[in-house]
Short mmCIF file of C-alpha atoms (C1' of nucleotides) in Angstrom, two decimals:
data_model
loop_
_atom_site.label_atom_id
_atom_site.label_comp_id
_atom_site.label_asym_id
_atom_site.label_seq_id
_atom_site.Cartn_x
_atom_site.Cartn_y
_atom_site.Cartn_z
CA UNK M 25 11.06 -4.05 -17.06
CA UNK M 26 7.74 -5.68 -17.81
CA UNK M 27 6.59 -5.98 -14.22
CA UNK M 28 6.72 -2.29 -13.48
CA UNK M 29 3.88 -1.41 -15.78
CA UNK M 30 1.50 -3.45 -13.68
CA UNK M 31 2.20 -1.75 -10.41
CA UNK M 32 1.47 1.55 -12.11
CA UNK M 33 -1.79 0.04 -13.31
CA UNK M 34 -2.73 -0.67 -9.72
CA UNK M 35 -1.76 2.88 -8.84
CA UNK M 36 -3.88 4.29 -11.64
CA UNK M 37 -6.85 2.46 -10.17
CA UNK M 38 -6.26 4.18 -6.86
CA UNK M 39 -5.75 7.56 -8.46
CA UNK M 40 -9.42 8.32 -8.74
CA UNK M 41 -11.27 9.67 -5.75
CA UNK M 42 -14.54 7.93 -6.58
CA UNK M 43 -12.83 4.58 -6.82
CA UNK M 44 -11.15 5.23 -3.49
CA UNK M 45 -14.51 5.98 -1.94
CA UNK M 46 -15.79 2.69 -3.26
CA UNK M 47 -12.83 0.77 -1.90
CA UNK M 48 -13.06 2.48 1.48
CA UNK M 49 -16.75 1.66 1.66
CA UNK M 50 -15.81 -1.99 1.20
CA UNK M 51 -12.83 -1.81 3.53
CA UNK M 52 -14.58 -3.41 6.47
CA UNK M 53 -15.15 -6.59 4.53
CA UNK M 54 -18.79 -6.13 3.60
CA UNK M 55 -20.23 -6.98 0.20
CA UNK M 56 -22.31 -4.15 -1.21
CA UNK M 57 -24.50 -3.89 -4.31
CA UNK M 58 -23.45 -1.63 -7.16
CA UNK M 59 -26.23 0.85 -6.49
CA UNK M 60 -25.10 1.36 -2.92
CA UNK M 61 -21.53 1.90 -4.05
CA UNK M 62 -22.68 4.42 -6.63
CA UNK M 63 -24.39 6.36 -3.88
CA UNK M 64 -21.38 5.98 -1.62
CA UNK M 65 -19.14 7.46 -4.30
CA UNK M 66 -21.64 10.15 -5.20
CA UNK M 67 -21.78 9.23 -8.85
CA UNK M 68 -24.24 7.94 -11.45
CA UNK M 69 -24.92 4.25 -11.86
CA UNK M 70 -23.21 4.29 -15.23
CA UNK M 71 -20.04 5.80 -13.86
CA UNK M 72 -20.00 3.49 -10.88
CA UNK M 73 -20.40 0.51 -13.16
CA UNK M 74 -17.41 1.69 -15.16
CA UNK M 75 -15.32 2.06 -12.01
CA UNK M 76 -16.37 -1.30 -10.66
CA UNK M 77 -15.49 -2.94 -13.95
CA UNK M 78 -11.99 -1.51 -13.78
CA UNK M 79 -11.52 -2.44 -10.15
CA UNK M 80 -12.64 -5.94 -10.96
CA UNK M 81 -10.35 -6.24 -13.95
CA UNK M 82 -7.51 -4.95 -11.81
CA UNK M 83 -8.17 -7.68 -9.24
CA UNK M 84 -9.07 -5.32 -6.42
CA UNK M 85 -12.68 -6.41 -6.04
CA UNK M 86 -14.74 -9.49 -6.81
CA UNK M 87 -18.39 -9.84 -7.77
CA UNK M 88 -21.14 -12.20 -6.81
CA UNK M 89 -24.42 -12.10 -8.65
CA UNK M 90 -27.56 -12.77 -6.67
CA UNK M 91 -30.73 -12.31 -8.61
CA UNK M 92 -30.68 -8.91 -10.19
CA UNK M 93 -28.18 -7.60 -7.65
CA UNK M 94 -24.43 -7.73 -8.01
CA UNK M 95 -22.47 -7.64 -4.77
CA UNK M 96 -18.92 -6.35 -4.76
CA UNK M 97 -16.22 -7.13 -2.20
CA UNK M 98 -12.55 -6.39 -1.75
CA UNK M 99 -10.68 -9.20 -3.47
CA UNK M 100 -8.68 -10.14 -0.39
CA UNK M 101 -6.63 -9.07 2.59
CA UNK M 102 -3.92 -7.62 0.31
CA UNK M 103 -6.32 -4.94 -0.75
CA UNK M 104 -7.04 -4.03 2.85
CA UNK M 105 -3.34 -3.82 3.51
CA UNK M 106 -2.86 -1.63 0.48
CA UNK M 107 -5.56 0.75 1.60
CA UNK M 108 -4.03 0.88 5.03
CA UNK M 109 -0.63 1.73 3.57
CA UNK M 110 -2.18 4.49 1.51
CA UNK M 111 -4.13 5.98 4.37
CA UNK M 112 -0.88 6.01 6.36
CA UNK M 113 0.61 8.21 3.66
CA UNK M 114 -2.23 10.61 3.05
CA UNK M 115 -0.72 13.61 4.82
CA UNK M 116 -3.68 15.50 6.27
CA UNK M 117 -5.61 13.43 8.75
CA UNK M 118 -8.92 15.01 9.63
CA UNK M 119 -10.39 13.50 12.77
CA UNK M 120 -13.35 11.95 11.02
CA UNK M 121 -11.15 10.17 8.52
CA UNK M 122 -8.96 8.88 11.31
CA UNK M 123 -11.95 7.51 13.18
CA UNK M 124 -13.23 5.85 10.04
CA UNK M 125 -9.82 4.36 9.39
CA UNK M 126 -9.42 2.88 12.83
CA UNK M 127 -12.98 1.66 12.74
CA UNK M 128 -12.43 -0.20 9.50
CA UNK M 129 -9.30 -1.69 10.93
CA UNK M 130 -11.17 -2.75 14.05
CA UNK M 131 -13.85 -4.41 11.94
CA UNK M 132 -11.21 -6.28 10.01
CA UNK M 133 -9.83 -7.44 13.32
CA UNK M 134 -13.06 -8.62 14.90
CA UNK M 135 -16.71 -8.33 14.06
CA UNK M 136 -19.85 -10.40 14.34
CA UNK M 137 -21.28 -12.35 11.44
CA UNK M 138 -24.88 -12.86 12.57
CA UNK M 139 -24.39 -14.66 15.91
CA UNK M 140 -20.72 -15.62 15.70
CA UNK M 141 -17.26 -14.13 15.29
CA UNK M 142 -15.65 -13.07 12.00
CA UNK M 143 -12.51 -11.21 11.02
CA UNK M 144 -8.97 -12.05 12.04
CA UNK M 145 -10.18 -13.11 15.45
CA UNK M 146 -12.81 -15.53 14.15
CA UNK M 147 -10.42 -17.01 11.63
CA UNK M 148 -7.62 -17.26 14.18
CA UNK M 149 -9.79 -19.15 16.64
CA UNK M 150 -10.89 -21.63 14.01
CA UNK M 151 -7.32 -22.11 12.83
CA UNK M 152 -6.23 -22.80 16.37
CA UNK M 153 -8.97 -25.36 16.92
CA UNK M 154 -7.89 -27.21 13.78
CA UNK M 155 -4.16 -26.94 14.57
CA UNK M 156 -4.76 -28.20 18.08
CA UNK M 157 -6.62 -31.23 16.75
CA UNK M 158 -9.89 -30.23 18.36
CA UNK M 159 -11.57 -29.85 14.99
CA UNK M 160 -11.00 -31.99 11.90
CA UNK M 161 -12.08 -32.05 8.29
CA UNK M 162 -12.69 -29.01 6.19
CA UNK M 163 -12.35 -30.34 2.67
CA UNK M 164 -15.84 -29.20 1.83
CA UNK M 165 -16.40 -26.49 -0.68
CA UNK M 166 -18.73 -23.58 -1.02
CA UNK M 167 -21.50 -23.89 -3.54
CA UNK M 168 -21.15 -20.83 -5.75
CA UNK M 169 -24.75 -20.87 -6.92
CA UNK M 170 -27.24 -20.42 -4.18
CA UNK M 171 -26.00 -18.99 -0.89
CA UNK M 172 -26.73 -15.40 0.03
CA UNK M 173 -23.93 -13.05 0.95
CA UNK M 174 -21.51 -14.26 3.57
CA UNK M 175 -23.76 -16.96 4.84
CA UNK M 176 -22.63 -20.23 6.33
CA UNK M 177 -22.97 -23.67 4.93
CA UNK M 178 -22.72 -27.32 5.84
CA UNK M 179 -19.27 -28.85 5.59
CA UNK M 180 -17.58 -31.90 7.00
CA UNK M 181 -15.76 -30.22 9.88
CA UNK M 182 -16.42 -31.97 13.19
CA UNK M 183 -15.16 -31.85 16.76
CA UNK M 184 -12.83 -34.64 17.87
CA UNK M 185 -13.17 -36.32 21.27
CA UNK M 186 -10.58 -33.85 22.55
CA UNK M 187 -12.65 -31.11 21.01
CA UNK M 188 -15.76 -32.19 22.88
CA UNK M 189 -13.79 -32.23 26.11
CA UNK M 190 -12.37 -28.81 25.36
CA UNK M 191 -15.81 -27.35 24.69
CA UNK M 192 -16.99 -28.55 28.08
CA UNK M 193 -13.86 -27.35 29.86
CA UNK M 194 -14.01 -23.96 28.23
CA UNK M 195 -17.60 -23.61 29.27
CA UNK M 196 -19.35 -23.68 25.93
CA UNK M 197 -22.80 -25.12 26.52
CA UNK M 198 -24.10 -26.99 23.48
CA UNK M 199 -26.90 -29.50 23.41
CA UNK M 200 -25.37 -32.82 22.24
CA UNK M 201 -27.50 -32.86 19.14
CA UNK M 202 -26.53 -29.31 18.26
CA UNK M 203 -22.83 -29.86 17.77
CA UNK M 204 -23.10 -29.66 14.00
CA UNK M 205 -20.30 -27.54 12.59
CA UNK M 206 -20.92 -24.81 10.11
CA UNK M 207 -18.49 -22.29 8.81
CA UNK M 208 -18.35 -19.11 6.80
CA UNK M 209 -15.80 -18.14 4.24
CA UNK M 210 -14.33 -15.02 5.80
CA UNK M 211 -13.68 -12.72 2.90
CA UNK M 212 -11.44 -10.23 4.57
CA UNK M 213 -9.16 -13.08 5.54
CA UNK M 214 -9.94 -15.58 2.81
CA UNK M 215 -10.18 -18.38 5.29
CA UNK M 216 -12.85 -20.11 7.37
CA UNK M 217 -14.38 -19.04 10.63
CA UNK M 218 -16.78 -21.04 12.74
CA UNK M 219 -20.48 -20.37 12.51
CA UNK M 220 -23.50 -22.47 13.43
CA UNK M 221 -24.29 -23.50 16.97
CA UNK M 222 -20.62 -23.95 17.87
CA UNK M 223 -19.66 -20.51 16.59
CA UNK M 224 -22.56 -18.92 18.43
CA UNK M 225 -21.74 -20.86 21.59
CA UNK M 226 -18.11 -19.79 21.57
CA UNK M 227 -19.00 -16.15 21.02
CA UNK M 228 -21.56 -16.35 23.84
CA UNK M 229 -18.94 -17.81 26.15
CA UNK M 230 -16.39 -15.12 25.22
CA UNK M 231 -18.97 -12.46 26.03
CA UNK M 232 -19.80 -14.24 29.30
CA UNK M 233 -16.12 -14.22 30.22
CA UNK M 234 -16.04 -10.51 29.29
CA UNK M 235 -13.20 -11.20 26.90
CA UNK M 236 -15.08 -9.49 24.09
CA UNK M 237 -18.00 -7.10 23.98
CA UNK M 238 -20.52 -6.71 21.19
CA UNK M 239 -21.55 -3.25 20.09
CA UNK M 240 -25.28 -2.75 20.64
CA UNK M 241 -26.16 -1.49 17.19
CA UNK M 242 -23.60 -2.76 14.68
CA UNK M 243 -21.19 -5.59 14.00
CA UNK M 244 -18.23 -4.19 15.89
CA UNK M 245 -16.61 -6.39 18.52
CA UNK M 246 -14.12 -5.01 21.03
CA UNK M 247 -11.61 -7.09 22.92
CA UNK M 248 -11.17 -6.28 26.62
CA UNK M 249 -7.80 -6.25 28.38
CA UNK M 250 -8.62 -9.56 29.99
CA UNK M 251 -9.64 -10.79 26.55
CA UNK M 252 -6.31 -9.82 25.00
CA UNK M 253 -4.58 -12.01 27.53
CA UNK M 254 -7.10 -14.83 27.55
CA UNK M 255 -7.44 -15.10 23.78
CA UNK M 256 -3.69 -15.15 23.36
CA UNK M 257 -3.34 -17.86 25.98
CA UNK M 258 -6.26 -19.97 24.79
CA UNK M 259 -6.14 -19.56 21.03
CA UNK M 260 -2.84 -17.89 20.31
CA UNK M 261 -4.61 -14.92 18.75
CA UNK L 23 -15.48 13.34 3.47
CA UNK L 24 -12.40 15.52 3.28
CA UNK L 25 -9.89 12.80 4.07
CA UNK L 26 -10.80 10.64 1.13
CA UNK L 27 -9.54 13.05 -1.47
CA UNK L 28 -6.03 12.77 -0.12
CA UNK L 29 -5.72 9.05 -0.41
CA UNK L 30 -6.75 9.38 -4.02
CA UNK L 31 -4.00 11.97 -4.41
CA UNK L 32 -1.48 9.41 -3.24
CA UNK L 33 -2.96 6.94 -5.66
CA UNK L 34 -2.73 9.39 -8.53
CA UNK L 35 0.97 9.73 -7.81
CA UNK L 36 1.36 6.00 -8.16
CA UNK L 37 -0.72 5.85 -11.30
CA UNK L 38 2.10 6.84 -13.58
CA UNK L 39 4.54 4.22 -14.75
CA UNK L 40 7.51 6.58 -14.85
CA UNK L 41 6.91 7.66 -11.29
CA UNK L 42 6.67 4.03 -10.23
CA UNK L 43 10.01 3.34 -11.88
CA UNK L 44 11.51 6.20 -9.92
CA UNK L 45 10.09 4.95 -6.65
CA UNK L 46 11.21 1.39 -7.31
CA UNK L 47 14.70 2.64 -8.10
CA UNK L 48 14.74 4.26 -4.66
CA UNK L 49 13.11 1.30 -2.94
CA UNK L 50 16.33 -0.09 -1.50
CA UNK L 51 16.90 3.07 0.50
CA UNK L 52 19.49 4.74 -1.69
CA UNK L 53 19.54 8.44 -2.48
CA UNK L 54 19.91 9.10 -6.19
CA UNK L 55 20.40 12.30 -8.18
CA UNK L 56 17.66 13.54 -10.46
CA UNK L 57 19.62 12.76 -13.60
CA UNK L 58 20.01 9.14 -12.60
CA UNK L 59 16.32 8.86 -11.88
CA UNK L 60 15.49 10.40 -15.24
CA UNK L 61 17.59 7.71 -16.91
CA UNK L 62 16.04 5.03 -14.68
CA UNK L 63 12.57 6.11 -15.74
CA UNK L 64 13.56 6.52 -19.37
CA UNK L 65 12.40 10.08 -19.61
CA UNK L 66 13.79 13.57 -20.25
CA UNK L 67 15.26 15.63 -17.44
CA UNK L 68 12.36 18.06 -17.66
CA UNK L 69 9.78 15.34 -17.27
CA UNK L 70 11.66 13.68 -14.44
CA UNK L 71 11.89 17.00 -12.63
CA UNK L 72 8.15 17.39 -12.94
CA UNK L 73 7.58 13.91 -11.53
CA UNK L 74 10.01 14.42 -8.70
CA UNK L 75 8.35 17.67 -7.79
CA UNK L 76 5.01 15.94 -7.52
CA UNK L 77 6.38 13.05 -5.53
CA UNK L 78 8.01 15.50 -3.17
CA UNK L 79 4.87 17.54 -2.75
CA UNK L 80 2.97 14.34 -2.10
CA UNK L 81 5.39 13.43 0.66
CA UNK L 82 6.68 10.27 -1.01
CA UNK L 83 10.26 11.43 -1.47
CA UNK L 84 12.58 13.95 0.13
CA UNK L 85 15.40 15.97 -1.38
CA UNK L 86 18.85 16.89 -0.23
CA UNK L 87 20.87 19.41 -2.18
CA UNK L 88 24.60 18.89 -2.40
CA UNK L 89 26.34 21.32 -4.68
CA UNK L 90 24.64 21.26 -8.01
CA UNK L 91 23.23 17.78 -7.42
CA UNK L 92 19.90 17.05 -5.82
CA UNK L 93 19.56 13.66 -4.21
CA UNK L 94 16.14 12.10 -3.82
CA UNK L 95 15.11 9.41 -1.30
CA UNK L 96 11.96 7.68 -0.27
CA UNK L 97 10.44 9.78 2.48
CA UNK L 98 10.30 6.93 4.97
CA UNK L 99 9.46 3.32 5.71
CA UNK L 100 5.75 3.94 4.99
CA UNK L 101 6.61 4.43 1.36
CA UNK L 102 8.47 1.17 1.24
CA UNK L 103 5.51 -0.58 2.79
CA UNK L 104 3.19 1.03 0.28
CA UNK L 105 5.32 -0.15 -2.62
CA UNK L 106 5.40 -3.62 -1.14
CA UNK L 107 1.61 -3.66 -0.84
CA UNK L 108 1.29 -2.57 -4.44
CA UNK L 109 3.74 -5.10 -5.79
CA UNK L 110 1.79 -7.77 -3.92
CA UNK L 111 -1.27 -6.75 -5.93
CA UNK L 112 0.22 -6.38 -9.37
CA UNK L 113 -1.14 -9.60 -10.87
CA UNK L 114 1.51 -10.81 -13.31
CA UNK L 115 4.79 -11.53 -11.62
CA UNK L 116 7.58 -11.99 -14.11
CA UNK L 117 10.56 -13.67 -12.50
CA UNK L 118 12.83 -10.70 -12.92
CA UNK L 119 10.42 -8.40 -11.18
CA UNK L 120 10.04 -10.89 -8.37
CA UNK L 121 13.78 -11.12 -7.93
CA UNK L 122 14.05 -7.35 -7.91
CA UNK L 123 11.28 -7.12 -5.36
CA UNK L 124 12.78 -9.62 -2.98
CA UNK L 125 16.17 -8.05 -3.46
CA UNK L 126 14.87 -4.61 -2.51
CA UNK L 127 13.19 -6.14 0.50
CA UNK L 128 16.40 -7.85 1.49
CA UNK L 129 18.31 -4.59 1.22
CA UNK L 130 15.75 -2.90 3.38
CA UNK L 131 16.26 -5.68 5.91
CA UNK L 132 20.03 -5.63 6.00
CA UNK L 133 22.77 -3.96 4.01
CA UNK L 134 26.17 -2.47 4.57
CA UNK L 135 26.78 1.26 4.88
CA UNK L 136 30.50 1.51 4.15
CA UNK L 137 31.96 -0.79 6.84
CA UNK L 138 28.96 -1.25 9.13
CA UNK L 139 25.39 -2.49 9.15
CA UNK L 140 22.35 -0.55 7.98
CA UNK L 141 18.70 -1.36 7.41
CA UNK L 142 16.30 -2.92 9.87
CA UNK L 143 19.07 -5.08 11.25
CA UNK L 144 21.48 -2.20 11.90
CA UNK L 145 18.77 -0.09 13.45
CA UNK L 146 17.49 -3.00 15.55
CA UNK L 147 20.91 -3.72 16.97
CA UNK L 148 21.46 -0.10 17.93
CA UNK L 149 18.02 0.09 19.49
CA UNK L 150 18.74 -3.01 21.54
CA UNK L 151 22.05 -1.64 22.77
CA UNK L 152 20.32 1.52 23.95
CA UNK L 153 17.38 -0.32 25.49
CA UNK L 154 19.72 -2.68 27.33
CA UNK L 155 21.61 0.25 28.82
CA UNK L 156 24.82 -0.62 27.01
CA UNK L 157 24.77 2.61 25.06
CA UNK L 158 23.57 6.00 26.31
CA UNK L 159 23.01 9.46 24.89
CA UNK L 160 21.75 10.16 21.44
CA UNK L 161 20.38 13.65 21.78
CA UNK L 162 22.71 14.91 19.09
CA UNK L 163 21.35 16.13 15.83
CA UNK L 164 22.37 15.90 12.25
CA UNK L 165 23.81 19.02 10.66
CA UNK L 166 21.71 19.56 7.54
CA UNK L 167 24.33 21.66 5.79
CA UNK L 168 27.51 19.84 5.13
CA UNK L 169 27.45 16.04 5.30
CA UNK L 170 27.50 13.98 2.15
CA UNK L 171 24.83 11.41 1.52
CA UNK L 172 24.15 8.91 4.25
CA UNK L 173 27.36 9.54 6.06
CA UNK L 174 27.92 9.30 9.81
CA UNK L 175 28.60 12.02 12.25
CA UNK L 176 29.83 12.65 15.76
CA UNK L 177 27.20 12.51 18.44
CA UNK L 178 27.19 12.08 22.18
CA UNK L 179 26.37 8.38 22.25
CA UNK L 180 28.80 6.43 24.42
CA UNK L 181 29.17 2.92 25.81
CA UNK L 182 28.38 2.43 29.48
CA UNK L 183 30.56 0.30 31.73
CA UNK L 184 28.16 -2.56 31.03
CA UNK L 185 28.55 -1.78 27.36
CA UNK L 186 32.31 -2.09 27.51
CA UNK L 187 31.97 -5.41 29.25
CA UNK L 188 29.47 -6.57 26.69
CA UNK L 189 31.75 -5.62 23.79
CA UNK L 190 34.53 -7.72 25.29
CA UNK L 191 32.22 -10.64 26.04
CA UNK L 192 30.70 -10.58 22.59
CA UNK L 193 34.16 -10.62 21.09
CA UNK L 194 34.30 -7.19 19.48
CA UNK L 195 37.94 -6.14 19.50
CA UNK L 196 38.32 -2.37 19.73
CA UNK L 197 41.43 -0.44 20.73
CA UNK L 198 40.52 1.46 23.92
CA UNK L 199 41.12 4.79 22.23
CA UNK L 200 38.90 3.82 19.31
CA UNK L 201 35.63 3.42 21.19
CA UNK L 202 34.24 6.67 19.86
CA UNK L 203 30.68 6.21 18.77
CA UNK L 204 29.41 7.44 15.46
CA UNK L 205 26.06 6.82 13.92
CA UNK L 206 24.20 7.22 10.67
CA UNK L 207 20.66 8.29 10.18
CA UNK L 208 19.16 5.25 8.52
CA UNK L 209 16.75 6.63 5.98
CA UNK L 210 14.81 3.52 5.20
CA UNK L 211 14.04 3.17 8.91
CA UNK L 212 14.29 6.80 9.99
CA UNK L 213 16.31 5.88 13.01
CA UNK L 214 19.94 5.56 13.99
CA UNK L 215 22.34 2.74 13.31
CA UNK L 216 25.87 2.43 14.63
CA UNK L 217 28.79 3.41 12.46
CA UNK L 218 32.36 4.34 13.29
CA UNK L 219 34.78 1.92 14.84
CA UNK L 220 32.11 0.27 16.99
CA UNK L 221 29.79 -0.28 14.03
CA UNK L 222 32.61 -1.71 11.98
CA UNK L 223 33.76 -3.90 14.88
CA UNK L 224 30.31 -5.37 15.44
CA UNK L 225 29.84 -6.13 11.75
CA UNK L 226 33.27 -7.75 11.65
CA UNK L 227 32.37 -9.90 14.64
CA UNK L 228 29.04 -10.93 13.12
CA UNK L 229 30.87 -12.00 9.97
CA UNK L 230 33.44 -13.84 12.06
CA UNK L 231 30.64 -15.71 13.83
CA UNK L 232 29.16 -16.45 10.38
CA UNK L 233 25.89 -14.91 11.52
CA UNK L 234 25.87 -12.66 8.47
CA UNK L 235 27.68 -12.71 5.14
CA UNK L 236 28.57 -9.73 3.01
CA UNK L 237 28.04 -9.92 -0.72
CA UNK L 238 31.37 -9.55 -2.55
CA UNK L 239 30.32 -6.82 -4.96
CA UNK L 240 27.43 -4.88 -3.50
CA UNK L 241 25.85 -3.79 -0.24
CA UNK L 242 23.67 -6.83 0.29
CA UNK L 243 23.99 -8.69 3.59
CA UNK L 244 22.50 -12.12 4.13
CA UNK L 245 21.68 -13.64 7.49
CA UNK L 246 22.64 -17.30 8.00
CA UNK L 247 20.46 -19.78 9.86
CA UNK L 248 22.77 -19.58 12.84
CA UNK L 249 22.55 -15.81 12.54
CA UNK L 250 18.77 -15.84 12.65
CA UNK L 251 18.93 -17.59 15.97
CA UNK L 252 21.92 -15.73 17.38
CA UNK L 253 20.70 -12.26 16.40
CA UNK L 254 17.31 -12.96 17.91
CA UNK L 255 18.88 -14.19 21.13
CA UNK L 256 21.49 -11.45 21.41
CA UNK L 257 19.70 -8.39 20.05
CA UNK L 258 16.07 -9.42 19.83
CA UNK L 259 16.12 -8.80 16.08
"C1'" DG A 20 -47.01 -10.97 -19.70
"C1'" DG A 21 -46.50 -6.19 -18.40
"C1'" DG A 22 -44.17 -2.99 -15.59
"C1'" DA A 23 -40.64 -1.71 -12.44
"C1'" DC A 24 -36.03 -2.11 -11.06
"C1'" DG A 25 -30.83 -3.08 -10.88
"C1'" DG A 26 -27.00 -3.07 -13.70
"C1'" DT A 27 -24.16 -2.63 -17.87
"C1'" DT A 28 -22.98 -0.78 -22.52
"C1'" DC A 29 -22.54 2.85 -25.85
"C1'" DG A 30 -21.29 7.26 -27.54
"C1'" DA A 31 -20.03 11.96 -27.10
"C1'" DC A 32 -18.25 15.68 -24.46
"C1'" DG A 33 -14.77 17.89 -21.62
"C1'" DG A 34 -10.87 18.42 -18.78
"C1'" DC A 35 -6.76 17.04 -16.74
"C1'" DC A 36 -1.93 15.65 -17.13
"C1'" DG A 37 2.28 13.64 -19.12
"C1'" DT A 38 5.54 15.01 -22.60
"C1'" DC A 39 9.39 17.55 -24.53
"C1'" DG A 40 12.29 21.68 -26.33
"C1'" DA A 41 13.91 25.92 -25.00
"C1'" DA A 42 15.11 29.08 -21.72
"C1'" DG A 43 16.63 30.28 -17.06
"C1'" DC A 44 19.35 29.51 -12.79
"C1'" DG A 45 22.88 28.14 -9.77
"C1'" DA A 46 27.17 25.56 -8.85
"C1'" DC A 47 31.50 23.75 -10.22
"C1'" DC A 48 35.97 23.90 -12.95
"C1'" DC A 49 39.93 25.76 -15.32
"C1'" DG F 10 35.03 35.11 -15.74
"C1'" DG F 11 33.82 32.13 -19.41
"C1'" DG F 12 32.23 27.53 -20.20
"C1'" DT F 13 30.02 23.38 -18.74
"C1'" DC F 14 26.95 20.80 -16.25
"C1'" DG F 15 22.74 19.52 -13.27
"C1'" DC F 16 18.32 20.78 -12.56
"C1'" DT F 17 14.03 23.39 -12.79
"C1'" DT F 18 10.50 26.37 -15.05
"C1'" DC F 19 7.67 27.68 -18.93
"C1'" DG F 20 4.66 26.97 -22.70
"C1'" DA F 21 2.41 24.28 -26.12
"C1'" DC F 22 0.94 19.97 -27.90
"C1'" DG F 23 -1.51 15.62 -27.58
"C1'" DG F 24 -3.82 11.78 -25.65
"C1'" DC F 25 -6.10 9.40 -22.19
"C1'" DC F 26 -10.03 8.92 -19.03
"C1'" DG F 27 -13.92 10.26 -16.06
"C1'" DT F 28 -18.57 11.76 -16.78
"C1'" DC F 29 -23.43 11.33 -17.91
"C1'" DG F 30 -27.88 10.38 -20.69
"C1'" DA F 31 -29.94 7.03 -23.37
"C1'" DA F 32 -30.54 2.56 -24.81
"C1'" DC F 33 -30.29 -2.31 -23.67
"C1'" DC F 34 -30.52 -6.68 -20.92
"C1'" DG F 35 -31.89 -9.53 -17.25
"C1'" DT F 36 -34.57 -10.41 -12.85
"C1'" DC F 37 -38.35 -9.84 -9.80
"C1'" DC F 38 -43.23 -8.91 -8.77
"C1'" DC F 39 -48.19 -8.67 -9.45
#
DNA sequence: GGGACGGTTCGACGGCCGTCGAAGCGACCC
DNA sequence: GGGTCGCTTCGACGGCCGTCGAACCGTCCC
């Protein structure tokens, strides 16, 4: 039984409270520097570095180096699912922990990324636009060297004629010259979501329709009842 | 952060290879005696008892005592989901382990329990019958003292007039005197599935329709393509 | 280039936990 | 009731791993 050893290895990673704190701090999809995670776990930089090394080796987190900072992220949606499954099993559920849990889940579902939508919702909308033939392209790649955390980048996505029509019909107001498409790699979903002027325009229109509402102080996005229905009908999400 | 400690406690439970072996052995929903689990984990009875005690205290397994045997089960569907999430993260996937994993998943989806259906499919069918008003009752309870593992028991479920009609229409042949309803508590789903003559009759009819096929030597049940469609249409499962 | 800063590596300390044999306990069998 | 069997408890041994300070390495800033 060679495969069994590995699942225990994953379990061992999750058996330490400090490591769990680190993972939970990353659970909403952010990328955080090692120092912040050390503070979050309440542990020295040396210890945190050791934990992060193990989490990385175990495939639970990934690193990006920017200057003298190293940003850590959850390695993918599987990790979020795993954390969710574990939280569901942790027997005592103090209120605060519950709120944190649902909040992280909500952020994974929908959040803002600067001026546009990210999370399952952002990715789902972009996927729908591509599937519906409103948006084409997407063979571009992300330059691993320069870009700061979670930022967008030029790629060869573009709206089709149908896409232009759809934008007008849906009520997204974009100056003709500003229809350049940008996207972000959405790390909680490991897929693309729209950014740039189009992403901002769509988010603005969704807010105008009162389908979604932005939290005043953070990146949370809530979907209204009307939004549930409208988003499902329009984008299948 | 009081809640965080507990999720690490769950992780610690999963950090031991022997405990993982035990959990994986139980992953298809069976109840196994401690001695069998000791053998499965490749460990002495004393050690296995220690592990089982911890798993029980952690809420991952439950015990039923029958005579001098003690049968252990996964505590519920959450545990199955957790194992699934962990397997999805264990990086190397030897073929055997993959086959085992998909097999366990298949058993959780559909299996036989003596002469009737269990697993998600069995539970889903029963739920549909109740929701559709074909079956009523179900306030009975399971006597914790006597019954052997996973066996059915009398309860006050009964078919309505519509239910009788439906049985005839669907092609389930039951002698009028043999319409007594029995059910099993389905432990992988923590819900009821039909047993008794009605459960057996429905399974027989599903086989006759070639919607499902029983494995010759074990409890596995596979759903055919026609079955996928028919079961969805008939029972919403 | 010097100094500060973020991060990792190294080494040593300490504690927790998995392990098994032996003993204890209850249930079954003849 | 004596013997067996299934399981748990106890106690002792041993190893693994989390922890931190100190040293080291690279980047940024003036």
